[in-house]
């Protein structure tokens, strides 16, 4: 008999996952839904993420800390699947404190791996070595840190609290790093004692936050608390199912929740997929619906598509439903949150990619082969835009869904029909009040 049957109810948990290449507006949706949350958990990625939250006139950009940190009374958890840059985390914590927010509710997994100074260095050196085939990483040391985790050469948050063990670990790991950085033409002479001191200092700073987080999350769920899992990046950047090798180094799909937060699959009730009304990606790699024309430029500027973490302009293109259907299946999406519809306000018509043509064949499922993707041509369907719409979005949202322009509602229905998933949230601006909520679930606000 499974746990859910024993306690007789389905547990109120909810996961938020990006359906594209990240930057879908997860920060806003997470913040919006976090109003009903007791706990917000990050389970993968690191300071490569960029979640922007707008509260009134205040704009907060978080990279590493869970979005729940901006809300009082919410416990925020950084799970074991996250890689932690202690310095970046310190800056974010200081920023929140300066804005008058408490950070006592932060729990950090003792099993989470640490991004070390040499990881950042290696990230840059590896990118340079790849030359024109570079991934276009954020340069935050993410790949090298996850590589070390898998190679069993990582340092974990819990290690910061045990001087003797930490010294031992550094003694066995650092010589390898020195040889590696030297072979990449970036010799790094690491002063072990200096690094040890620095890490022990972090240990002192974070000691009240470092705990075994899996039982905390598990117990909260069992007690019927509302627990939200906040994904970073997006399905197409998933290490297994994204556009490999042009991906990040973690599982950004809902599968990553179980390993990255330490909870069983049976404890995930709702999975909300965040989908931007068009597509963007940063960094290199295939992008079938990319627009290198005036329409792409319009999306870039109207959508303010510049990276939160790196400031890089994002590549822009039409909505790709081959990508979104891939995300629906992999994540088991129970609903979609459609964002940035307002960015399409100007368009006479809106194109949506429904399949690819590869070597003369119609392809419906997202291919694993990069070579095939590079030959893929989008098959588009065209919908009428909502060009004439100029109403104040906040006022419009107060009136509800039926007040939205007919063409916008048609677009939403079209997405539902083509993906087989209901749209639960419609977002037409950055603010919390520029949102229409159509969900009929237990995770109400
Ligand atoms: P990394 O995660 O820094 O190793 O970068 C690998 C790829 O993922 C690059 O193409 C990055 O631009 C992309 N990436 C990483 N984090 C994000 C994100 O939060 N949003 C969008 N793209 C990201």
mmCIF file of N, CA, C and O and ligand atoms in Angstrom, residues 21-24 26 45-51 63 123 127 130 134-144 146 232-234 237 245-250 280-285 307-310 312 314-315, ligand 1:
data_model
loop_
_atom_site.group_PDB
_atom_site.id
_atom_site.type_symbol
_atom_site.label_atom_id
_atom_site.label_comp_id
_atom_site.label_asym_id
_atom_site.label_seq_id
_atom_site.Cartn_x
_atom_site.Cartn_y
_atom_site.Cartn_z
ATOM 1 N N UNK A 21 13.763 26.397 -23.348
ATOM 2 C CA UNK A 21 15.200 26.446 -23.012
ATOM 3 C C UNK A 21 15.447 27.359 -21.798
ATOM 4 O O UNK A 21 16.447 28.061 -21.745
ATOM 5 N N UNK A 22 14.566 27.359 -20.849
ATOM 6 C CA UNK A 22 14.718 28.265 -19.708
ATOM 7 C C UNK A 22 14.193 29.642 -20.062
ATOM 8 O O UNK A 22 13.758 29.881 -21.201
ATOM 9 N N UNK A 23 14.180 30.528 -19.077
ATOM 10 C CA UNK A 23 13.727 31.908 -19.281
ATOM 11 C C UNK A 23 12.273 31.993 -19.741
ATOM 12 O O UNK A 23 11.891 32.908 -20.474
ATOM 13 N N UNK A 24 11.451 31.057 -19.302
ATOM 14 C CA UNK A 24 10.035 31.063 -19.708
ATOM 15 C C UNK A 24 9.199 31.973 -18.808
ATOM 16 O O UNK A 24 8.017 32.187 -19.083
ATOM 17 N N UNK A 26 9.546 31.461 -15.256
ATOM 18 C CA UNK A 26 9.287 30.596 -14.085
ATOM 19 C C UNK A 26 9.325 31.391 -12.787
ATOM 20 O O UNK A 26 8.596 31.086 -11.865
ATOM 21 N N UNK A 45 20.450 22.607 -10.712
ATOM 22 C CA UNK A 45 21.033 23.841 -11.227
ATOM 23 C C UNK A 45 21.804 24.568 -10.137
ATOM 24 O O UNK A 45 22.004 24.048 -9.030
ATOM 25 N N UNK A 46 22.205 25.772 -10.465
ATOM 26 C CA UNK A 46 22.978 26.558 -9.504
ATOM 27 C C UNK A 46 22.778 28.025 -9.783
ATOM 28 O O UNK A 46 21.669 28.440 -10.167
ATOM 29 N N UNK A 47 23.874 28.781 -9.671
ATOM 30 C CA UNK A 47 23.772 30.230 -9.881
ATOM 31 C C UNK A 47 23.740 30.576 -11.374
ATOM 32 O O UNK A 47 23.846 31.743 -11.742
ATOM 33 N N UNK A 48 23.592 29.553 -12.226
ATOM 34 C CA UNK A 48 23.384 29.806 -13.666
ATOM 35 C C UNK A 48 21.946 30.254 -13.938
ATOM 36 O O UNK A 48 21.659 30.832 -14.976
ATOM 37 N N UNK A 49 21.043 29.977 -13.017
ATOM 38 C CA UNK A 49 19.629 30.339 -13.216
ATOM 39 C C UNK A 49 19.442 31.839 -12.972
ATOM 40 O O UNK A 49 20.262 32.476 -12.326
ATOM 41 N N UNK A 50 18.365 32.363 -13.505
ATOM 42 C CA UNK A 50 18.044 33.762 -13.252
ATOM 43 C C UNK A 50 16.547 33.903 -13.143
ATOM 44 O O UNK A 50 15.839 33.804 -14.134
ATOM 45 N N UNK A 51 16.067 34.060 -11.929
ATOM 46 C CA UNK A 51 14.622 34.163 -11.729
ATOM 47 C C UNK A 51 14.265 35.586 -11.313
ATOM 48 O O UNK A 51 14.701 36.065 -10.282
ATOM 49 N N UNK A 63 19.390 34.036 -8.310
ATOM 50 C CA UNK A 63 20.069 33.054 -9.152
ATOM 51 C C UNK A 63 20.098 31.688 -8.481
ATOM 52 O O UNK A 63 19.892 30.667 -9.111
ATOM 53 N N UNK A 123 35.440 25.971 -16.277
ATOM 54 C CA UNK A 123 34.312 26.249 -17.174
ATOM 55 C C UNK A 123 34.800 27.123 -18.335
ATOM 56 O O UNK A 123 34.590 26.808 -19.515
ATOM 57 N N UNK A 127 35.450 25.906 -22.266
ATOM 58 C CA UNK A 127 34.740 26.604 -23.339
ATOM 59 C C UNK A 127 35.723 27.093 -24.399
ATOM 60 O O UNK A 127 35.489 26.924 -25.592
ATOM 61 N N UNK A 130 36.895 24.349 -26.561
ATOM 62 C CA UNK A 130 35.895 23.870 -27.533
ATOM 63 C C UNK A 130 35.854 24.753 -28.770
ATOM 64 O O UNK A 130 35.286 24.385 -29.795
ATOM 65 N N UNK A 134 31.733 25.745 -28.847
ATOM 66 C CA UNK A 134 31.440 26.026 -27.434
ATOM 67 C C UNK A 134 29.948 25.922 -27.130
ATOM 68 O O UNK A 134 29.102 26.150 -28.003
ATOM 69 N N UNK A 135 29.624 25.576 -25.886
ATOM 70 C CA UNK A 135 28.222 25.422 -25.456
ATOM 71 C C UNK A 135 27.596 26.794 -25.211
ATOM 72 O O UNK A 135 26.387 26.980 -25.320
ATOM 73 N N UNK A 136 28.458 27.773 -24.910
ATOM 74 C CA UNK A 136 27.930 29.088 -24.528
ATOM 75 C C UNK A 136 27.435 29.044 -23.091
ATOM 76 O O UNK A 136 26.333 29.502 -22.794
ATOM 77 N N UNK A 137 28.231 28.478 -22.203
ATOM 78 C CA UNK A 137 27.788 28.338 -20.804
ATOM 79 C C UNK A 137 27.697 29.711 -20.134
ATOM 80 O O UNK A 137 28.191 30.702 -20.667
ATOM 81 N N UNK A 138 27.113 29.721 -18.960
ATOM 82 C CA UNK A 138 27.013 30.980 -18.212
ATOM 83 C C UNK A 138 28.333 31.308 -17.517
ATOM 84 O O UNK A 138 28.456 32.355 -16.894
ATOM 85 N N UNK A 139 29.287 30.388 -17.573
ATOM 86 C CA UNK A 139 30.597 30.626 -16.959
ATOM 87 C C UNK A 139 30.574 30.525 -15.440
ATOM 88 O O UNK A 139 31.497 30.975 -14.772
ATOM 89 N N UNK A 140 29.522 29.908 -14.889
ATOM 90 C CA UNK A 140 29.390 29.834 -13.429
ATOM 91 C C UNK A 140 29.981 28.553 -12.831
ATOM 92 O O UNK A 140 29.726 28.230 -11.673
ATOM 93 N N UNK A 141 30.692 27.794 -13.649
ATOM 94 C CA UNK A 141 31.344 26.588 -13.109
ATOM 95 C C UNK A 141 30.410 25.399 -12.944
ATOM 96 O O UNK A 141 30.740 24.426 -12.259
ATOM 97 N N UNK A 142 29.250 25.468 -13.589
ATOM 98 C CA UNK A 142 28.216 24.443 -13.368
ATOM 99 C C UNK A 142 28.648 23.064 -13.884
ATOM 100 O O UNK A 142 28.596 22.078 -13.141
ATOM 101 N N UNK A 143 29.075 23.015 -15.158
ATOM 102 C CA UNK A 143 29.470 21.728 -15.761
ATOM 103 C C UNK A 143 30.598 21.066 -14.968
ATOM 104 O O UNK A 143 30.470 19.906 -14.547
ATOM 105 N N UNK A 144 31.706 21.787 -14.727
ATOM 106 C CA UNK A 144 32.805 21.161 -13.975
ATOM 107 C C UNK A 144 32.389 20.716 -12.570
ATOM 108 O O UNK A 144 32.861 19.695 -12.077
ATOM 109 N N UNK A 146 29.275 19.677 -11.572
ATOM 110 C CA UNK A 146 28.505 18.429 -11.699
ATOM 111 C C UNK A 146 29.405 17.276 -12.156
ATOM 112 O O UNK A 146 29.192 16.128 -11.770
ATOM 113 N N UNK A 232 14.763 25.003 -12.333
ATOM 114 C CA UNK A 232 15.571 26.044 -12.976
ATOM 115 C C UNK A 232 15.895 25.566 -14.395
ATOM 116 O O UNK A 232 15.771 24.387 -14.701
ATOM 117 N N UNK A 233 16.282 26.506 -15.263
ATOM 118 C CA UNK A 233 16.487 26.206 -16.697
ATOM 119 C C UNK A 233 15.202 25.619 -17.291
ATOM 120 O O UNK A 233 14.136 25.973 -16.844
ATOM 121 N N UNK A 234 15.336 24.726 -18.254
ATOM 122 C CA UNK A 234 14.118 24.206 -18.886
ATOM 123 C C UNK A 234 14.384 22.835 -19.475
ATOM 124 O O UNK A 234 15.539 22.375 -19.556
ATOM 125 N N UNK A 237 17.143 22.055 -21.859
ATOM 126 C CA UNK A 237 18.518 22.144 -21.342
ATOM 127 C C UNK A 237 18.828 20.956 -20.440
ATOM 128 O O UNK A 237 19.891 20.882 -19.833
ATOM 129 N N UNK A 245 24.959 18.188 -26.990
ATOM 130 C CA UNK A 245 25.650 18.649 -25.779
ATOM 131 C C UNK A 245 25.374 20.111 -25.407
ATOM 132 O O UNK A 245 26.001 20.633 -24.495
ATOM 133 N N UNK A 246 24.447 20.752 -26.108
ATOM 134 C CA UNK A 246 24.167 22.174 -25.817
ATOM 135 C C UNK A 246 23.109 22.269 -24.719
ATOM 136 O O UNK A 246 21.980 22.697 -24.948
ATOM 137 N N UNK A 247 23.487 21.820 -23.561
ATOM 138 C CA UNK A 247 22.561 21.711 -22.435
ATOM 139 C C UNK A 247 23.281 22.126 -21.162
ATOM 140 O O UNK A 247 24.489 22.344 -21.176
ATOM 141 N N UNK A 248 22.554 22.168 -20.063
ATOM 142 C CA UNK A 248 23.221 22.351 -18.782
ATOM 143 C C UNK A 248 23.526 20.957 -18.218
ATOM 144 O O UNK A 248 23.262 19.943 -18.878
ATOM 145 N N UNK A 249 24.057 20.894 -17.019
ATOM 146 C CA UNK A 249 24.572 19.597 -16.562
ATOM 147 C C UNK A 249 23.693 18.917 -15.521
ATOM 148 O O UNK A 249 24.163 18.062 -14.771
ATOM 149 N N UNK A 250 22.413 19.304 -15.467
ATOM 150 C CA UNK A 250 21.526 18.660 -14.492
ATOM 151 C C UNK A 250 20.234 18.212 -15.170
ATOM 152 O O UNK A 250 19.982 18.551 -16.325
ATOM 153 N N UNK A 280 12.703 31.261 -26.834
ATOM 154 C CA UNK A 280 14.029 31.895 -26.791
ATOM 155 C C UNK A 280 15.042 30.868 -26.311
ATOM 156 O O UNK A 280 14.676 29.878 -25.674
ATOM 157 N N UNK A 281 16.290 31.128 -26.639
ATOM 158 C CA UNK A 281 17.360 30.358 -25.998
ATOM 159 C C UNK A 281 18.616 31.209 -25.938
ATOM 160 O O UNK A 281 18.815 32.076 -26.787
ATOM 161 N N UNK A 282 19.420 30.987 -24.918
ATOM 162 C CA UNK A 282 20.734 31.639 -24.860
ATOM 163 C C UNK A 282 21.796 30.563 -25.052
ATOM 164 O O UNK A 282 21.553 29.402 -24.777
ATOM 165 N N UNK A 283 22.937 30.968 -25.517
ATOM 166 C CA UNK A 283 23.992 29.993 -25.743
ATOM 167 C C UNK A 283 23.815 29.335 -27.098
ATOM 168 O O UNK A 283 22.893 29.655 -27.862
ATOM 169 N N UNK A 284 24.717 28.392 -27.384
ATOM 170 C CA UNK A 284 24.735 27.768 -28.711
ATOM 171 C C UNK A 284 23.776 26.579 -28.771
ATOM 172 O O UNK A 284 23.185 26.204 -27.765
ATOM 173 N N UNK A 285 23.639 26.011 -29.982
ATOM 174 C CA UNK A 285 22.845 24.794 -30.153
ATOM 175 C C UNK A 285 21.657 25.002 -31.058
ATOM 176 O O UNK A 285 21.262 26.138 -31.336
ATOM 177 N N UNK A 307 19.616 38.078 -20.910
ATOM 178 C CA UNK A 307 19.792 37.141 -19.792
ATOM 179 C C UNK A 307 19.869 37.818 -18.432
ATOM 180 O O UNK A 307 20.573 38.813 -18.285
ATOM 181 N N UNK A 308 19.157 37.251 -17.448
ATOM 182 C CA UNK A 308 19.201 37.773 -16.071
ATOM 183 C C UNK A 308 20.575 37.524 -15.453
ATOM 184 O O UNK A 308 21.058 38.303 -14.648
ATOM 185 N N UNK A 309 21.200 36.414 -15.846
ATOM 186 C CA UNK A 309 22.481 36.053 -15.237
ATOM 187 C C UNK A 309 23.660 36.658 -15.986
ATOM 188 O O UNK A 309 24.595 37.156 -15.393
ATOM 189 N N UNK A 310 23.603 36.615 -17.315
ATOM 190 C CA UNK A 310 24.780 37.038 -18.097
ATOM 191 C C UNK A 310 24.542 38.328 -18.881
ATOM 192 O O UNK A 310 25.491 38.895 -19.411
ATOM 193 N N UNK A 312 23.304 38.489 -21.695
ATOM 194 C CA UNK A 312 23.412 38.209 -23.139
ATOM 195 C C UNK A 312 22.047 38.325 -23.816
ATOM 196 O O UNK A 312 21.039 37.921 -23.232
ATOM 197 N N UNK A 314 19.050 37.124 -25.920
ATOM 198 C CA UNK A 314 18.593 35.758 -26.196
ATOM 199 C C UNK A 314 18.242 35.616 -27.669
ATOM 200 O O UNK A 314 17.780 36.572 -28.293
ATOM 201 N N UNK A 315 18.423 34.418 -28.199
ATOM 202 C CA UNK A 315 17.973 34.134 -29.572
ATOM 203 C C UNK A 315 16.445 33.955 -29.502
ATOM 204 O O UNK A 315 15.953 33.340 -28.562
HETATM 205 P P1 LIG B 1 25.696 26.222 -17.924
HETATM 206 O O1 LIG B 1 24.472 25.798 -17.206
HETATM 207 O O2 LIG B 1 26.294 27.497 -17.418
HETATM 208 O O3 LIG B 1 26.713 25.121 -18.004
HETATM 209 O O4 LIG B 1 25.304 26.542 -19.441
HETATM 210 C C1 LIG B 1 24.876 25.521 -20.345
HETATM 211 C C2 LIG B 1 23.786 26.049 -21.266
HETATM 212 O O5 LIG B 1 22.619 26.272 -20.519
HETATM 213 C C3 LIG B 1 24.127 27.388 -21.941
HETATM 214 O O6 LIG B 1 23.549 27.398 -23.235
HETATM 215 C C4 LIG B 1 23.426 28.397 -21.061
HETATM 216 O O7 LIG B 1 23.132 29.579 -21.743
HETATM 217 C C5 LIG B 1 22.166 27.626 -20.683
HETATM 218 N N1 LIG B 1 21.576 28.059 -19.419
HETATM 219 C C6 LIG B 1 22.003 27.779 -18.178
HETATM 220 N N2 LIG B 1 21.178 28.326 -17.264
HETATM 221 C C7 LIG B 1 20.203 28.946 -17.939
HETATM 222 C C8 LIG B 1 19.022 29.659 -17.543
HETATM 223 O O8 LIG B 1 18.705 29.827 -16.364
HETATM 224 N N3 LIG B 1 18.256 30.131 -18.553
HETATM 225 C C9 LIG B 1 18.560 29.927 -19.854
HETATM 226 N N4 LIG B 1 19.632 29.267 -20.268
HETATM 227 C C10 LIG B 1 20.455 28.765 -19.319
#
